[in-house]
C-alpha cells in the first residue's frame, strides 16, 4: 500500500468478514475525520446495515466473474455522523489467508444530486421489499440489495418463480395501463417463499425505453400466521363439538343405567346400576317430572323402610303434585 501512501486521493482498504478497516492513507483519514490511523482502524463497524454487506458480496462476485474490473458507484459515508457523498472506485484484493478485501478510491461525485434523489436512493438500498427494473425482454437493469438477498444475482428472472406463467404476466404490463398484482411462490435452496407481486409499466430514466418496475414483498410469515390461526380456530370448534357429544353420551348412559319402569298403575320402579348419588337423583327427578296423561293421577310418594303406607319425605326433591306412587329402589353398587 506504500504506493498510495502519499496520494491526494482518499484511499483505504476494508475487509469483509467481519467488516473492518485494514489500512488508509492520510487523505482518507481526513475524509473520514480520523485523528490517527490507529483510531481509524479501531472503529467499530458492527452496526453497518445488512444491505451494505450484501452490496460488497455482489461487487466481489461481479469482479471475480470478470463482468467488471472494478466497481464505480456513488454512495454516502457518515464520518462521525456527517454525511459525505462521494464517487467510489472499488477493486478486489485477496489477503494472504485468502481473505476478501476491497481497495477504495474516493473522488467527489460527478454531479451533485438533489437531496430528494439522494434520500430516495438510500431508502431503496435499505428497504426490505425487493425492487427490480426490467427491460422489455425481462432482463434486469437494476435491483436493490433486498432483491439480491431473496433471489440472487446470477439466476435468470424465469428461475425466480415456481410458476412459468408469472414472467409473461409481468411483461404483459408493457401492453397495458393496469398494474399486475398477484401472490407468487418461489423456491430457493429447497425453501419455499410466498411473495406479493406488483408490476407497473414505466420508463427507463437513462434511455427513455419502456421498462417494468417490479416489487416483491415477502408474505410467507404473515400467511403462515393466518393459516395457523385458522387451524387453531377449527381445532377449538372440533373440540367443543366432541365435548358436547361426550356429555350427551354420558347423559344417555345415566338414563340407561337407571331406567324408570311403570310396574303398576301407581308404582314406578327404578333399577339402579351403580351408586344413587346426587347427580343421578336429579336426573331421575327431571325424568319423573313429566305430568301424567289426562284422567290419570300421578302423585309421588316413597315408602319408608318398615312402613306399610307411602309417605313423602319433607326433604323430598320431587314436586308436590306427584300422584301417590310407591317408590321402589332396587339398587346395587
Short mmCIF file of C-alpha atoms in Angstrom, two decimals, residues 301-303 310-317:
data_model
loop_
_atom_site.label_atom_id
_atom_site.label_comp_id
_atom_site.label_asym_id
_atom_site.label_seq_id
_atom_site.Cartn_x
_atom_site.Cartn_y
_atom_site.Cartn_z
CA UNK A 301 -94.63 -40.86 47.28
CA UNK A 302 -91.96 -43.03 48.66
CA UNK A 303 -92.22 -45.95 51.01
CA UNK A 310 -96.46 -44.41 51.13
CA UNK A 311 -95.07 -41.21 52.57
CA UNK A 312 -93.42 -38.18 51.05
CA UNK A 313 -90.33 -37.06 52.95
CA UNK A 314 -90.28 -33.40 53.87
CA UNK A 315 -86.91 -33.06 52.16
CA UNK A 316 -88.01 -34.85 49.01
CA UNK A 317 -86.78 -33.09 45.85
#
